[in-house]
Short mmCIF file of C-alpha atoms and ligand atoms in Angstrom, two decimals:
data_model
loop_
_atom_site.label_atom_id
_atom_site.label_comp_id
_atom_site.label_asym_id
_atom_site.label_seq_id
_atom_site.Cartn_x
_atom_site.Cartn_y
_atom_site.Cartn_z
CA MET A 1 0.00 0.00 0.00
CA HIS A 2 1.57 3.26 -1.13
CA LEU A 3 0.86 6.85 -0.10
CA THR A 4 -0.61 9.46 -2.44
CA GLU A 5 0.92 12.92 -2.93
CA GLU A 6 -1.93 14.33 -0.85
CA GLN A 7 -1.18 11.92 2.02
CA LEU A 8 2.55 12.73 1.86
CA ASN A 9 1.73 16.45 2.14
CA LYS A 10 -0.73 15.92 4.98
CA PHE A 11 1.86 13.85 6.85
CA ASP A 12 4.45 16.57 6.36
CA GLN A 13 2.12 19.20 7.88
CA GLU A 14 0.51 17.23 10.69
CA GLY A 15 2.98 14.45 11.50
CA TYR A 16 0.44 11.62 11.31
CA LEU A 17 -2.01 9.83 9.00
CA PHE A 18 -5.12 7.88 9.99
CA PHE A 19 -6.51 4.94 8.01
CA PRO A 20 -9.90 3.87 9.43
CA ASN A 21 -10.91 0.23 8.84
CA LEU A 22 -7.71 -0.73 7.01
CA PHE A 23 -7.72 -4.33 8.25
CA SER A 24 -10.79 -6.59 8.06
CA LYS A 25 -12.62 -8.23 10.98
CA GLU A 26 -11.11 -11.57 9.96
CA GLU A 27 -7.55 -10.18 9.99
CA VAL A 28 -8.05 -8.46 13.35
CA GLY A 29 -9.71 -11.60 14.77
CA TYR A 30 -6.65 -13.67 13.83
CA LEU A 31 -4.33 -11.24 15.65
CA ASN A 32 -6.63 -10.81 18.66
CA SER A 33 -6.95 -14.54 19.22
CA ALA A 34 -3.19 -14.76 19.93
CA VAL A 35 -3.10 -12.00 22.57
CA PRO A 36 -4.47 -13.78 25.71
CA ASP A 37 -1.82 -16.52 25.53
CA LEU A 38 0.94 -13.95 25.05
CA TYR A 39 -0.29 -11.89 28.00
CA LYS A 40 -0.39 -15.04 30.19
CA ILE A 41 3.35 -15.62 29.81
CA ARG A 42 5.30 -14.94 33.00
CA ALA A 43 8.31 -13.15 31.58
CA GLU A 44 9.85 -9.74 32.08
CA TYR A 45 9.00 -8.77 28.49
CA ASN A 46 5.38 -8.53 29.67
CA PHE A 47 5.41 -5.26 31.61
CA ARG A 48 2.45 -5.27 34.04
CA GLU A 49 0.64 -2.09 35.08
CA LYS A 50 1.97 -0.65 38.33
CA GLY A 51 0.62 -2.64 41.28
CA THR A 52 -1.57 -4.95 39.18
CA ASP A 53 -1.24 -8.15 37.17
CA VAL A 54 -2.67 -6.62 34.01
CA VAL A 55 -0.31 -6.36 31.03
CA ARG A 56 0.62 -2.83 29.98
CA THR A 57 3.02 -3.78 27.18
CA ASN A 58 4.15 -7.02 25.61
CA PHE A 59 7.43 -6.68 23.74
CA ALA A 60 8.83 -8.44 20.66
CA ALA A 61 5.90 -10.78 19.86
CA HIS A 62 7.01 -10.72 16.21
CA MET A 63 9.98 -12.86 17.31
CA TYR A 64 7.92 -15.68 18.86
CA SER A 65 4.28 -15.44 17.68
CA GLU A 66 3.30 -16.34 14.12
CA PRO A 67 0.38 -13.88 13.71
CA PHE A 68 2.55 -10.98 14.86
CA ALA A 69 5.58 -12.12 12.84
CA LYS A 70 3.31 -11.83 9.80
CA LEU A 71 1.98 -8.42 10.87
CA ALA A 72 5.59 -7.21 11.19
CA ARG A 73 6.00 -7.90 7.46
CA HIS A 74 2.62 -6.64 6.32
CA PRO A 75 2.75 -4.40 3.24
CA ARG A 76 -0.07 -2.20 4.56
CA MET A 77 2.14 -1.35 7.55
CA ILE A 78 5.61 -1.35 5.98
CA GLN A 79 5.23 0.22 2.51
CA PRO A 80 3.77 3.60 3.63
CA VAL A 81 6.78 4.09 5.92
CA GLU A 82 9.18 3.09 3.12
CA ASP A 83 7.44 5.74 0.98
CA LEU A 84 8.07 8.37 3.65
CA LEU A 85 11.65 7.45 4.52
CA LYS A 86 12.63 6.33 0.99
CA GLU A 87 14.76 3.54 2.39
CA LYS A 88 14.43 -0.05 3.58
CA LEU A 89 13.43 -0.46 7.23
CA TYR A 90 14.25 -2.63 10.20
CA MET A 91 12.13 -3.28 13.31
CA HIS A 92 13.42 -1.13 16.15
CA GLN A 93 10.63 -2.01 18.59
CA PHE A 94 7.46 -4.11 18.53
CA LYS A 95 4.83 -3.87 21.23
CA ILE A 96 1.28 -4.93 21.99
CA ASN A 97 -0.09 -2.34 24.41
CA GLY A 98 -2.95 -3.53 26.58
CA LYS A 99 -4.60 -0.38 27.99
CA MET A 100 -6.99 -2.85 29.56
CA ALA A 101 -10.50 -2.07 30.83
CA PHE A 102 -10.46 -0.14 34.16
CA GLU A 103 -6.71 -0.83 34.74
CA GLY A 104 -4.94 0.63 31.67
CA ASP A 105 -2.69 3.44 32.92
CA VAL A 106 -1.62 6.72 31.28
CA TRP A 107 1.18 7.24 28.80
CA GLN A 108 2.66 10.60 29.72
CA TRP A 109 3.33 13.29 27.06
CA HIS A 110 6.42 12.28 25.09
CA GLN A 111 8.12 11.89 21.74
CA ASP A 112 9.28 8.37 20.94
CA TYR A 113 12.43 9.66 19.33
CA GLY A 114 13.33 11.33 22.63
CA THR A 115 13.71 7.87 24.17
CA TRP A 116 15.34 6.32 21.10
CA PHE A 117 17.91 9.14 21.03
CA ASN A 118 18.58 9.38 24.77
CA ASP A 119 18.67 5.64 25.47
CA ASP A 120 19.55 3.92 22.20
CA LEU A 121 21.64 6.61 20.42
CA MET A 122 19.53 6.42 17.28
CA PRO A 123 21.32 9.06 15.17
CA THR A 124 18.32 10.89 13.62
CA SER A 125 14.53 10.81 13.72
CA ARG A 126 14.29 8.81 10.46
CA ALA A 127 11.95 6.35 12.16
CA MET A 128 8.16 6.07 12.43
CA ASN A 129 5.45 4.37 14.42
CA VAL A 130 2.60 2.46 12.86
CA ALA A 131 -0.21 1.39 15.18
CA ILE A 132 -3.09 -0.96 14.47
CA PHE A 133 -6.15 -1.03 16.73
CA LEU A 134 -7.15 -4.54 17.87
CA ASN A 135 -10.23 -3.11 19.64
CA ASP A 136 -12.53 -0.24 18.77
CA VAL A 137 -10.93 2.97 20.04
CA THR A 138 -13.35 5.56 21.43
CA GLU A 139 -13.20 8.65 23.65
CA PHE A 140 -13.84 6.31 26.60
CA ASN A 141 -10.94 3.83 26.48
CA GLY A 142 -7.87 6.07 26.49
CA PRO A 143 -7.21 6.90 22.83
CA LEU A 144 -3.85 8.25 21.69
CA ILE A 145 -3.76 12.05 21.64
CA PHE A 146 -1.44 14.06 19.36
CA ILE A 147 -0.31 17.66 19.04
CA PRO A 148 -0.49 18.16 15.26
CA GLY A 149 2.66 19.59 13.69
CA SER A 150 4.74 19.06 16.85
CA HIS A 151 7.08 16.74 14.92
CA LYS A 152 8.54 19.86 13.27
CA LYS A 153 10.07 20.91 16.60
CA GLY A 154 12.72 18.17 16.47
CA VAL A 155 13.88 16.74 19.79
CA ILE A 156 12.24 18.56 22.70
CA ASP A 157 13.72 18.72 26.22
CA ALA A 158 12.50 15.80 28.29
CA GLY A 159 13.05 14.32 31.72
CA HIS A 160 13.40 10.61 32.51
CA ASP A 161 10.22 9.59 34.35
CA THR A 162 10.83 6.29 36.10
CA SER A 163 8.03 6.53 38.66
CA THR A 164 4.65 7.58 37.20
CA THR A 165 3.97 4.26 35.48
CA SER A 166 5.62 0.85 35.38
CA TYR A 167 7.50 1.76 32.19
CA PRO A 168 10.31 4.39 32.18
CA LEU A 169 9.80 7.14 29.61
CA TRP A 170 11.44 10.46 28.62
CA THR A 171 8.51 12.84 29.21
CA ILE A 172 7.83 16.50 28.35
CA ASN A 173 6.78 18.99 31.04
CA ASN A 174 3.41 20.77 31.21
CA GLU A 175 4.82 24.20 30.35
CA ILE A 176 6.23 23.00 27.04
CA ILE A 177 3.06 21.02 26.27
CA THR A 178 0.92 24.13 26.90
CA LYS A 179 3.02 26.15 24.42
CA LEU A 180 2.92 23.41 21.79
CA VAL A 181 -0.86 23.01 22.09
CA ASP A 182 -1.38 26.79 21.87
CA ARG A 183 0.80 26.95 18.76
CA ALA A 184 -1.21 24.11 17.18
CA GLY A 185 -4.53 25.94 17.70
CA GLY A 186 -5.31 25.60 21.42
CA LEU A 187 -8.90 24.53 21.92
CA ASN A 188 -9.36 24.56 18.14
CA GLY A 189 -7.37 21.54 17.02
CA GLY A 190 -4.31 21.90 19.25
CA ILE A 191 -4.90 18.31 20.39
CA VAL A 192 -6.39 15.61 18.16
CA SER A 193 -7.30 12.02 18.79
CA PRO A 194 -7.84 9.61 15.90
CA LYS A 195 -10.54 7.13 16.94
CA GLY A 196 -12.18 4.33 14.99
CA PRO A 197 -13.06 0.66 14.73
CA ALA A 198 -10.72 -2.26 15.34
CA GLY A 199 -8.58 -2.68 12.22
CA SER A 200 -7.85 1.05 11.87
CA MET A 201 -4.22 2.13 11.51
CA ILE A 202 -2.31 5.26 12.56
CA LEU A 203 1.09 6.17 11.18
CA PHE A 204 3.00 8.85 13.12
CA HIS A 205 6.37 10.57 13.08
CA SER A 206 8.84 9.63 15.81
CA CYS A 207 9.02 13.29 16.91
CA LEU A 208 5.23 13.78 17.11
CA VAL A 209 4.32 14.65 20.71
CA HIS A 210 1.69 12.22 22.01
CA ALA A 211 0.12 10.75 25.15
CA SER A 212 -2.96 8.79 26.26
CA SER A 213 -5.01 8.91 29.43
CA ASN A 214 -6.02 5.96 31.55
CA ASN A 215 -8.84 3.62 30.59
CA LEU A 216 -11.74 3.97 33.03
CA SER A 217 -14.14 2.18 30.69
CA PRO A 218 -15.10 -1.52 30.67
CA PHE A 219 -13.63 -1.79 27.14
CA ASN A 220 -10.07 -2.96 26.43
CA ARG A 221 -7.98 -0.82 24.06
CA ILE A 222 -5.35 -3.25 22.75
CA SER A 223 -3.13 -1.78 20.01
CA VAL A 224 0.00 -3.04 18.28
CA TYR A 225 2.87 -0.62 17.59
CA LEU A 226 5.57 -1.24 15.01
CA SER A 227 8.46 1.18 15.42
CA LEU A 228 10.25 1.14 12.09
CA CYS A 229 13.67 2.70 11.54
CA ALA A 230 15.57 3.40 8.31
CA VAL A 231 18.33 0.79 8.15
CA SER A 232 21.11 3.42 7.83
CA ASN A 233 19.78 5.09 11.01
CA HIS A 234 20.17 2.02 13.24
CA ILE A 235 20.83 2.48 16.94
CA ARG A 236 24.41 2.92 18.14
CA ARG A 237 24.08 1.70 21.74
CA TYR A 238 22.62 -1.38 23.45
CA LYS A 239 21.73 0.29 26.75
CA ARG A 240 18.26 -1.32 26.72
CA LYS A 241 17.57 -5.02 26.51
CA GLU A 242 17.21 -6.41 23.01
CA TYR A 243 13.55 -7.36 23.41
CA ILE A 244 12.87 -3.59 23.85
CA ALA A 245 15.35 -2.10 21.33
CA HIS A 246 16.24 -4.58 18.60
CA ARG A 247 19.77 -5.18 17.29
CA ASP A 248 19.06 -6.98 14.04
CA PHE A 249 19.22 -4.34 11.31
CA THR A 250 18.28 -6.68 8.44
CA PRO A 251 15.89 -4.92 6.03
CA ILE A 252 12.27 -6.09 6.34
CA GLU A 253 10.92 -7.94 3.29
CA CYS A 254 7.12 -7.75 2.99
CA LEU A 255 4.83 -10.77 2.71
CA PRO A 256 1.85 -10.70 0.31
CA ASP A 257 -1.16 -8.59 1.31
CA ASP A 258 -3.24 -11.65 2.29
CA CYS A 259 -0.65 -12.89 4.80
CA LEU A 260 -3.01 -12.62 7.78
CA ILE A 261 -5.57 -14.84 6.06
CA ASN A 262 -3.47 -17.41 4.24
CA ASP A 263 -0.50 -19.56 5.24
CA TYR A 264 3.01 -18.21 4.77
CA ASN A 265 6.22 -19.34 6.41
CA VAL A 266 7.75 -16.92 8.87
CA ASP A 267 10.89 -17.29 10.90
CA LEU A 268 10.32 -17.24 14.70
CA PRO A 269 13.87 -16.94 16.10
CA TRP A 270 12.72 -16.62 19.75
CA LYS A 271 9.97 -19.27 19.71
CA ASP A 272 11.83 -21.47 22.21
CA GLY A 273 12.63 -18.55 24.48
CA ILE A 274 14.54 -15.31 24.44
CA PRO A 275 18.31 -15.84 24.25
CA GLN A 276 20.45 -14.75 27.20
CA SER A 277 22.25 -12.22 24.96
CA ALA A 278 18.98 -10.28 24.53
CA TYR A 279 19.04 -9.48 28.26
CA GLU A 280 22.59 -8.16 28.14
CA THR A 281 23.13 -4.41 27.95
CA SER A 282 26.04 -2.06 27.42
CA MET A 283 26.79 1.68 27.58
CA LYS A 284 29.43 1.36 24.87
CA GLU A 285 28.85 3.24 21.63
CA ILE A 286 28.99 0.86 18.68
CA SER A 287 30.47 1.75 15.32
CA ASN A 288 28.43 1.99 12.13
CA LYS A 289 28.25 -1.56 10.75
C1 SIN B 1 3.21 4.85 23.31
O1 SIN B 1 3.25 6.06 23.26
O2 SIN B 1 4.24 4.21 23.05
C2 SIN B 1 1.97 4.13 23.67
C3 SIN B 1 0.81 4.98 23.89
C4 SIN B 1 -0.45 4.22 24.03
O3 SIN B 1 -0.49 3.01 23.77
O4 SIN B 1 -1.46 4.83 24.38
MN1 MN B 2 5.09 6.65 22.32
#
């Protein structure tokens, strides 16, 4: 799936694109059916919400779960980002965020590239997020919220928040957020929130400032995030464990468009468990391979 000139221009101005209903009920059903077993696994790559047993984020399912290994090679998710970055991509991060009914906690205001730069030494922001909704996303279950155009600000000052939620994040303070929202239109469009049925997709720039509030509703809001990085822009430090920030910079090759409905072989390198090396970390800067 390729982007039109109009979509490329819209992305340039706003920093995100929304594709309602891009995946069918059957495709979403196939992905959804794999989630409960993944969330049941007792492993550190399933971050639980603070003080509860509910999963906040599952990492790296594309390495050990067939449905998600296929999604990680899906042309509807990969090709639009190739169009934007004009280069082959590798998977920097893969997560299935729970945001479960009643328990799903906030994601504080942040830019993803802030974390990728500060922690992983990713050289530039030539990386994007693509999210697919596995449940309907409404105003009630903690939708993502964006400040349109904020990606044009580059890397914004952030502080390392290790206490608000169970997952450490480089977050942006309220004063800066207020200015950015004002600049984007204040009450008139300064914050937007793409919502839609399960199967909808959002593509957003790694510098776009975003957040989401907690889920007080009885409806889960499970979404999958592919963080795709231009191969030449690969990370230069392994400070975070490999299941969070991947170290295999092999370009992604897409499967056919029907890969979530028909059988295709996919490699599952971590199907028998995550290797010990993926838990090892280092502060050393690595050279450009
Ligand atoms: C994220 O920003 O990485 C996740 C936000 C969300 O799932 O609401
Ligand atoms: Mn984020």
